mmCIF file of C-alpha atoms and ligand atoms in Angstrom:
data_model
loop_
_atom_site.group_PDB
_atom_site.id
_atom_site.type_symbol
_atom_site.label_atom_id
_atom_site.label_comp_id
_atom_site.label_asym_id
_atom_site.label_seq_id
_atom_site.Cartn_x
_atom_site.Cartn_y
_atom_site.Cartn_z
ATOM 1 C CA UNK A 763 -12.402 35.327 77.406
ATOM 2 C CA UNK A 764 -8.610 34.812 77.111
ATOM 3 C CA UNK A 765 -7.454 34.865 73.227
ATOM 4 C CA UNK A 766 -5.874 32.197 72.133
ATOM 5 C CA UNK A 767 -3.122 32.811 69.903
ATOM 6 C CA UNK A 768 -1.801 30.280 67.464
ATOM 7 C CA UNK A 769 -1.352 29.327 63.664
ATOM 8 C CA UNK A 770 -0.514 26.400 61.391
ATOM 9 C CA UNK A 771 0.838 26.722 57.788
ATOM 10 C CA UNK A 772 0.796 23.310 55.913
ATOM 11 C CA UNK A 773 1.956 22.916 52.204
ATOM 12 C CA UNK A 774 0.591 19.621 50.355
ATOM 13 C CA UNK A 775 0.894 18.936 46.307
ATOM 14 C CA UNK A 776 -2.308 18.650 44.534
ATOM 15 C CA UNK A 777 -3.128 14.896 44.640
ATOM 16 C CA UNK A 778 -6.555 14.258 45.180
ATOM 17 C CA UNK A 779 -5.900 12.139 47.990
ATOM 18 C CA UNK A 780 -5.058 15.222 50.068
ATOM 19 C CA UNK A 781 -8.617 16.711 50.049
ATOM 20 C CA UNK A 782 -9.000 14.469 53.058
ATOM 21 C CA UNK A 783 -5.726 15.320 54.604
ATOM 22 C CA UNK A 784 -6.458 19.333 53.930
ATOM 23 C CA UNK A 785 -9.846 18.438 55.727
ATOM 24 C CA UNK A 786 -8.110 16.106 58.778
ATOM 25 C CA UNK A 787 -5.242 19.065 59.420
ATOM 26 C CA UNK A 788 -7.959 21.939 59.292
ATOM 27 C CA UNK A 789 -10.791 20.037 61.733
ATOM 28 C CA UNK A 790 -7.397 18.690 64.268
ATOM 29 C CA UNK A 791 -6.624 22.800 64.086
ATOM 30 C CA UNK A 792 -9.686 24.032 64.488
ATOM 31 C CA UNK A 793 -10.783 21.890 67.869
ATOM 32 C CA UNK A 794 -8.646 24.370 69.846
ATOM 33 C CA UNK A 795 -11.918 26.315 69.599
ATOM 34 C CA UNK A 796 -13.998 23.671 70.799
ATOM 35 C CA UNK A 797 -16.568 23.818 68.139
ATOM 36 C CA UNK A 798 -19.722 22.009 67.492
ATOM 37 C CA UNK A 799 -20.183 18.954 65.535
ATOM 38 C CA UNK A 800 -22.107 21.037 62.955
ATOM 39 C CA UNK A 801 -19.246 24.127 62.854
ATOM 40 C CA UNK A 802 -16.721 21.009 62.579
ATOM 41 C CA UNK A 803 -18.674 19.938 59.338
ATOM 42 C CA UNK A 804 -18.880 23.525 57.809
ATOM 43 C CA UNK A 805 -15.112 24.008 57.821
ATOM 44 C CA UNK A 806 -14.676 20.626 56.870
ATOM 45 C CA UNK A 807 -16.877 21.433 53.737
ATOM 46 C CA UNK A 808 -15.123 24.505 53.027
ATOM 47 C CA UNK A 809 -11.782 23.438 53.456
ATOM 48 C CA UNK A 810 -12.613 20.626 50.806
ATOM 49 C CA UNK A 811 -14.178 22.771 48.028
ATOM 50 C CA UNK A 812 -11.110 25.637 48.177
ATOM 51 C CA UNK A 813 -8.814 22.426 48.049
ATOM 52 C CA UNK A 814 -10.617 20.459 45.749
ATOM 53 C CA UNK A 815 -10.991 23.523 43.481
ATOM 54 C CA UNK A 816 -6.796 23.949 43.377
ATOM 55 C CA UNK A 817 -6.514 20.327 42.248
ATOM 56 C CA UNK A 818 -9.246 20.603 39.595
ATOM 57 C CA UNK A 819 -8.927 23.997 38.447
ATOM 58 C CA UNK A 820 -5.786 25.830 39.450
ATOM 59 C CA UNK A 821 -3.462 23.004 38.326
ATOM 60 C CA UNK A 822 -5.301 21.017 35.856
ATOM 61 C CA UNK A 823 -2.850 19.511 33.894
ATOM 62 C CA UNK A 824 0.216 19.403 36.705
ATOM 63 C CA UNK A 825 0.876 18.794 40.386
ATOM 64 C CA UNK A 826 1.724 22.129 41.835
ATOM 65 C CA UNK A 827 2.003 22.946 45.699
ATOM 66 C CA UNK A 828 -1.403 24.221 47.896
ATOM 67 C CA UNK A 829 -0.741 25.843 50.956
ATOM 68 C CA UNK A 830 -2.764 26.069 53.763
ATOM 69 C CA UNK A 831 -2.900 28.669 57.024
ATOM 70 C CA UNK A 832 -4.741 28.283 59.576
ATOM 71 C CA UNK A 833 -5.254 30.852 62.296
ATOM 72 C CA UNK A 834 -7.021 31.392 65.607
ATOM 73 C CA UNK A 835 -7.994 35.549 65.848
ATOM 74 C CA UNK A 836 -8.894 36.667 69.055
ATOM 75 C CA UNK A 837 -10.611 34.290 71.230
ATOM 76 C CA UNK A 838 -13.345 32.561 69.164
ATOM 77 C CA UNK A 839 -12.507 33.330 65.148
ATOM 78 C CA UNK A 840 -11.015 30.621 62.591
ATOM 79 C CA UNK A 841 -9.191 32.112 60.187
ATOM 80 C CA UNK A 842 -8.298 29.834 56.786
ATOM 81 C CA UNK A 843 -6.326 30.889 53.877
ATOM 82 C CA UNK A 844 -5.353 28.434 50.782
ATOM 83 C CA UNK A 845 -3.310 29.472 48.563
ATOM 84 C CA UNK A 846 -2.420 28.107 44.440
ATOM 85 C CA UNK A 847 0.076 29.142 41.935
ATOM 86 C CA UNK A 848 -2.153 27.911 39.321
ATOM 87 C CA UNK A 849 -3.633 29.229 36.298
ATOM 88 C CA UNK A 850 -5.884 31.842 38.012
ATOM 89 C CA UNK A 851 -9.452 32.757 37.739
ATOM 90 C CA UNK A 852 -10.174 35.864 34.946
ATOM 91 C CA UNK A 853 -13.480 36.787 36.506
ATOM 92 C CA UNK A 854 -13.632 36.039 40.107
ATOM 93 C CA UNK A 855 -17.196 37.757 40.616
ATOM 94 C CA UNK A 856 -18.685 35.473 37.550
ATOM 95 C CA UNK A 857 -17.232 32.470 38.959
ATOM 96 C CA UNK A 858 -18.446 32.673 42.387
ATOM 97 C CA UNK A 859 -21.901 32.705 40.914
ATOM 98 C CA UNK A 860 -24.260 29.848 41.925
ATOM 99 C CA UNK A 861 -23.702 27.083 39.811
ATOM 100 C CA UNK A 862 -20.945 28.469 37.521
ATOM 101 C CA UNK A 863 -18.616 26.043 36.522
ATOM 102 C CA UNK A 864 -15.848 26.241 33.663
ATOM 103 C CA UNK A 865 -15.778 22.212 34.232
ATOM 104 C CA UNK A 866 -19.423 20.721 33.719
ATOM 105 C CA UNK A 867 -17.793 17.511 31.351
ATOM 106 C CA UNK A 868 -16.225 16.028 34.477
ATOM 107 C CA UNK A 869 -19.437 16.606 36.629
ATOM 108 C CA UNK A 870 -18.390 19.519 38.408
ATOM 109 C CA UNK A 871 -21.562 21.412 40.033
ATOM 110 C CA UNK A 872 -20.424 24.898 40.358
ATOM 111 C CA UNK A 873 -21.439 25.056 44.133
ATOM 112 C CA UNK A 874 -18.099 25.360 45.604
ATOM 113 C CA UNK A 875 -17.819 28.818 46.050
ATOM 114 C CA UNK A 876 -21.764 28.914 47.119
ATOM 115 C CA UNK A 877 -20.735 26.086 50.192
ATOM 116 C CA UNK A 878 -17.581 28.469 51.244
ATOM 117 C CA UNK A 879 -19.766 31.651 51.144
ATOM 118 C CA UNK A 880 -22.987 30.149 53.221
ATOM 119 C CA UNK A 881 -20.811 27.472 55.667
ATOM 120 C CA UNK A 882 -18.378 30.038 56.565
ATOM 121 C CA UNK A 883 -18.944 33.827 57.421
ATOM 122 C CA UNK A 884 -16.797 35.807 55.258
ATOM 123 C CA UNK A 885 -15.260 34.656 52.099
ATOM 124 C CA UNK A 886 -12.830 36.569 49.756
ATOM 125 C CA UNK A 887 -11.137 35.720 46.709
ATOM 126 C CA UNK A 888 -8.043 37.259 44.793
ATOM 127 C CA UNK A 889 -6.784 35.740 41.708
ATOM 128 C CA UNK A 890 -4.670 36.618 39.065
ATOM 129 C CA UNK A 891 -4.526 34.987 35.601
ATOM 130 C CA UNK A 892 -1.392 33.230 35.170
ATOM 131 C CA UNK A 893 -0.304 33.576 38.906
ATOM 132 C CA UNK A 894 -2.611 32.034 41.170
ATOM 133 C CA UNK A 895 -5.937 32.163 43.812
ATOM 134 C CA UNK A 896 -5.993 32.964 47.228
ATOM 135 C CA UNK A 897 -8.972 32.215 49.162
ATOM 136 C CA UNK A 898 -9.686 33.708 52.738
ATOM 137 C CA UNK A 899 -12.770 32.592 54.877
ATOM 138 C CA UNK A 900 -13.251 33.040 58.353
ATOM 139 C CA UNK A 901 -15.373 31.850 60.682
ATOM 140 C CA UNK A 902 -16.372 32.880 64.375
ATOM 141 C CA UNK A 903 -17.408 29.876 66.273
ATOM 142 C CA UNK A 904 -19.894 30.785 68.876
ATOM 143 C CA UNK A 905 -22.297 28.540 69.833
ATOM 144 C CA UNK A 906 -20.984 26.077 72.526
ATOM 145 C CA UNK A 907 -19.676 28.888 74.483
ATOM 146 C CA UNK A 908 -22.752 31.211 74.465
ATOM 147 C CA UNK A 909 -24.758 27.804 74.975
ATOM 148 C CA UNK A 910 -22.605 27.103 78.167
ATOM 149 C CA UNK A 911 -22.055 30.788 79.211
ATOM 150 C CA UNK A 912 -25.953 31.235 80.005
ATOM 151 C CA UNK B 1403 -14.944 -0.182 47.678
ATOM 152 C CA UNK B 1404 -17.627 2.196 49.644
ATOM 153 C CA UNK B 1405 -20.221 1.164 47.306
ATOM 154 C CA UNK B 1406 -22.808 -1.755 47.575
ATOM 155 C CA UNK B 1407 -25.270 -2.581 45.596
ATOM 156 C CA UNK B 1408 -28.667 -5.079 46.169
ATOM 157 C CA UNK B 1409 -31.561 -5.614 43.598
ATOM 158 C CA UNK B 1410 -35.059 -6.055 44.460
ATOM 159 C CA UNK B 1411 -37.391 -6.498 41.380
ATOM 160 C CA UNK B 1412 -37.181 -3.104 39.607
ATOM 161 C CA UNK B 1413 -35.494 -1.264 42.728
ATOM 162 C CA UNK B 1414 -32.015 -0.516 42.691
ATOM 163 C CA UNK B 1415 -30.769 -0.008 46.271
ATOM 164 C CA UNK B 1416 -27.253 1.782 46.497
ATOM 165 C CA UNK B 1417 -25.843 2.010 50.023
ATOM 166 C CA UNK B 1418 -22.996 4.646 49.913
ATOM 167 C CA UNK B 1419 -20.897 5.043 52.951
ATOM 168 C CA UNK B 1420 -17.325 7.084 54.326
ATOM 169 C CA UNK B 1421 -16.530 10.599 52.433
ATOM 170 C CA UNK B 1422 -17.595 11.521 49.164
ATOM 171 C CA UNK B 1423 -15.173 14.299 47.735
ATOM 172 C CA UNK B 1424 -13.765 14.548 44.193
ATOM 173 C CA UNK B 1425 -11.357 11.798 45.261
ATOM 174 C CA UNK B 1426 -13.534 9.198 46.039
ATOM 175 C CA UNK B 1427 -16.691 10.533 43.526
ATOM 176 C CA UNK B 1428 -14.697 8.989 40.288
ATOM 177 C CA UNK B 1429 -14.427 5.862 41.398
ATOM 178 C CA UNK B 1430 -17.789 5.661 42.669
ATOM 179 C CA UNK B 1431 -19.199 7.107 39.805
ATOM 180 C CA UNK B 1432 -17.704 4.525 37.908
ATOM 181 C CA UNK B 1433 -18.759 1.535 39.302
ATOM 182 C CA UNK B 1434 -22.505 2.854 39.938
ATOM 183 C CA UNK B 1435 -22.880 3.647 36.378
ATOM 184 C CA UNK B 1436 -21.827 0.142 35.357
ATOM 185 C CA UNK B 1437 -24.755 -1.215 37.612
ATOM 186 C CA UNK B 1438 -27.258 1.443 36.362
ATOM 187 C CA UNK B 1439 -26.634 0.642 32.738
ATOM 188 C CA UNK B 1440 -26.636 -2.823 33.320
ATOM 189 C CA UNK B 1441 -30.251 -3.040 35.368
ATOM 190 C CA UNK B 1442 -31.813 0.073 34.326
ATOM 191 C CA UNK B 1443 -34.204 0.307 37.335
ATOM 192 C CA UNK B 1444 -36.945 2.071 37.704
ATOM 193 C CA UNK B 1445 -36.486 3.272 41.277
ATOM 194 C CA UNK B 1446 -33.117 3.845 42.506
ATOM 195 C CA UNK B 1447 -32.718 4.488 46.155
ATOM 196 C CA UNK B 1448 -29.452 6.350 47.448
ATOM 197 C CA UNK B 1449 -29.265 5.081 50.845
ATOM 198 C CA UNK B 1450 -26.869 7.522 52.350
ATOM 199 C CA UNK B 1451 -27.071 6.608 56.320
ATOM 200 C CA UNK B 1452 -23.277 5.311 56.249
ATOM 201 C CA UNK B 1453 -21.750 8.561 54.442
ATOM 202 C CA UNK B 1454 -20.567 11.095 57.315
ATOM 203 C CA UNK B 1455 -19.173 13.696 54.801
ATOM 204 C CA UNK B 1456 -19.966 14.897 51.357
ATOM 205 C CA UNK B 1457 -18.908 18.340 49.602
ATOM 206 C CA UNK B 1458 -19.879 19.680 46.191
ATOM 207 C CA UNK B 1459 -18.285 17.089 44.263
ATOM 208 C CA UNK B 1460 -20.966 14.406 46.061
ATOM 209 C CA UNK B 1461 -23.983 17.067 44.621
ATOM 210 C CA UNK B 1462 -22.116 16.460 41.121
ATOM 211 C CA UNK B 1463 -22.256 12.632 41.568
ATOM 212 C CA UNK B 1464 -25.698 12.732 42.529
ATOM 213 C CA UNK B 1465 -27.110 15.102 39.571
ATOM 214 C CA UNK B 1466 -24.826 13.216 37.106
ATOM 215 C CA UNK B 1467 -26.768 9.973 38.088
ATOM 216 C CA UNK B 1468 -30.186 11.511 38.134
ATOM 217 C CA UNK B 1469 -29.845 12.411 34.655
ATOM 218 C CA UNK B 1470 -28.379 9.082 33.567
ATOM 219 C CA UNK B 1471 -31.619 7.223 35.629
ATOM 220 C CA UNK B 1472 -33.869 9.912 33.554
ATOM 221 C CA UNK B 1473 -32.140 8.590 30.713
ATOM 222 C CA UNK B 1474 -35.035 5.261 30.926
ATOM 223 C CA UNK B 1475 -37.604 7.406 32.862
ATOM 224 C CA UNK B 1476 -36.577 5.966 36.185
ATOM 225 C CA UNK B 1477 -36.772 7.744 39.568
ATOM 226 C CA UNK B 1478 -34.226 8.026 42.534
ATOM 227 C CA UNK B 1479 -34.352 9.104 46.321
ATOM 228 C CA UNK B 1480 -32.123 9.493 49.068
ATOM 229 C CA UNK B 1481 -32.738 7.784 52.456
ATOM 230 C CA UNK B 1482 -31.084 8.641 55.478
ATOM 231 C CA UNK B 1483 -29.540 11.486 55.001
ATOM 232 C CA UNK B 1484 -27.431 12.984 58.231
ATOM 233 C CA UNK B 1485 -27.752 16.384 59.030
ATOM 234 C CA UNK B 1486 -24.488 17.818 57.504
ATOM 235 C CA UNK B 1487 -25.701 15.504 54.443
ATOM 236 C CA UNK B 1488 -28.916 17.335 54.425
ATOM 237 C CA UNK B 1489 -27.267 20.621 54.560
ATOM 238 C CA UNK B 1490 -25.355 20.212 51.607
ATOM 239 C CA UNK B 1491 -28.379 18.804 49.413
ATOM 240 C CA UNK B 1492 -30.400 21.471 50.573
ATOM 241 C CA UNK B 1493 -27.703 24.084 49.313
ATOM 242 C CA UNK B 1494 -27.923 22.304 45.800
ATOM 243 C CA UNK B 1495 -31.804 22.457 46.173
ATOM 244 C CA UNK B 1496 -32.058 18.410 46.012
ATOM 245 C CA UNK B 1497 -33.398 18.059 49.447
ATOM 246 C CA UNK B 1498 -36.865 17.116 47.326
ATOM 247 C CA UNK B 1499 -35.177 13.965 46.954
ATOM 248 C CA UNK B 1500 -35.157 12.914 50.484
ATOM 249 C CA UNK B 1501 -38.861 12.913 50.736
ATOM 250 C CA UNK B 1502 -39.166 15.085 53.533
ATOM 251 C CA UNK B 1503 -38.352 18.545 52.747
ATOM 252 C CA UNK B 1504 -37.544 20.847 55.909
ATOM 253 C CA UNK B 1505 -38.981 24.327 56.826
ATOM 254 C CA UNK B 1506 -36.508 27.296 57.966
HETATM 255 N N1 ADP C 2347 -8.116 27.917 42.692
HETATM 256 C C1 ADP C 2347 -8.387 28.194 41.702
HETATM 257 N N2 ADP C 2347 -8.055 28.463 40.217
HETATM 258 C C2 ADP C 2347 -8.452 28.371 38.845
HETATM 259 N N3 ADP C 2347 -9.655 28.557 39.064
HETATM 260 C C3 ADP C 2347 -10.457 28.423 39.939
HETATM 261 C C4 ADP C 2347 -10.335 28.183 41.139
HETATM 262 N N4 ADP C 2347 -11.464 28.193 42.150
HETATM 263 C C5 ADP C 2347 -12.472 28.123 41.155
HETATM 264 N N5 ADP C 2347 -12.002 28.514 39.887
HETATM 265 C C6 ADP C 2347 -12.964 28.708 39.067
HETATM 266 O O1 ADP C 2347 -14.023 29.275 39.373
HETATM 267 C C7 ADP C 2347 -15.096 27.993 38.870
HETATM 268 C C8 ADP C 2347 -16.381 28.022 40.015
HETATM 269 O O2 ADP C 2347 -15.737 27.400 41.316
HETATM 270 P P1 ADP C 2347 -16.996 26.449 42.084
HETATM 271 O O3 ADP C 2347 -17.732 27.253 42.739
HETATM 272 O O4 ADP C 2347 -15.976 25.723 43.132
HETATM 273 O O5 ADP C 2347 -17.260 25.459 41.010
HETATM 274 P P2 ADP C 2347 -16.971 23.645 40.557
HETATM 275 O O6 ADP C 2347 -15.704 23.706 41.076
HETATM 276 O O7 ADP C 2347 -18.045 22.983 40.440
HETATM 277 O O8 ADP C 2347 -16.504 24.271 39.002
HETATM 278 C C9 ADP C 2347 -14.739 26.857 38.626
HETATM 279 O O9 ADP C 2347 -15.637 26.213 37.461
HETATM 280 C C10 ADP C 2347 -13.209 27.025 37.752
HETATM 281 O O10 ADP C 2347 -13.337 27.727 36.731
HETATM 282 MG MG1 MG C 2348 -15.022 23.779 43.231
#
């Protein structure tokens, strides 16, 4: 199959209403890969988690910028990078444990990273305290191609 | 508002619709808790048939309401979740609330 080369980069302020906007942008970009409904829903959820974390954790008491970059890698893989310049995560390994949350009082479930991990193929989190956090995720969209090629 | 409430005897039915994320959950929580505290129902049905998206903020919303309802010994069930919602509930270990745990 032919390689598709494309990318998109957007910067949005950390308003909670932009959670939906980020999901819509990611969905629109991913649609080039002819994803299944399930794949689209997985991508939506993962993006929602990463962007929400920037809003509720990284920029807890301010409105900073969230950068989302999407790329198509090869013919069938979606790459998403979501970056903030917020407070950072002191212990990334701990933060990624299921049910771990630093904000139980606001009814966070501590499952954001678990969702990203299980709904995407790969997840990488890089963070530095006081500087910010970058979440990188990839997902290979194969279901439909494999079904129609058979 | 994407929450509608209907009351039948001791049962409170909560119809949710649209997208449940961190942005929408705050308003939903406020509205639902008002109704819950007013009627302290013994059975609460969350009807998810019109919910087309939910992330882990929705899980937080559901778990928080379970805590409120258990305050007076009430029970809660989730009805009609779409496949993506079911997947999210399953990840959170809440699929049992749908009354039909699917193996796999
Ligand atoms: N972008 C971020 N900036 C700072 N802290 C973060 C960020 N993302 C996640 N965290 C930290 O990691 C924890 C776990 O995140 P997550 O799994 O999404 O659960 P939740 O958001 O429900 O707390 C958060 O409670 C927070 O302390
Ligand atoms: Mg989160």
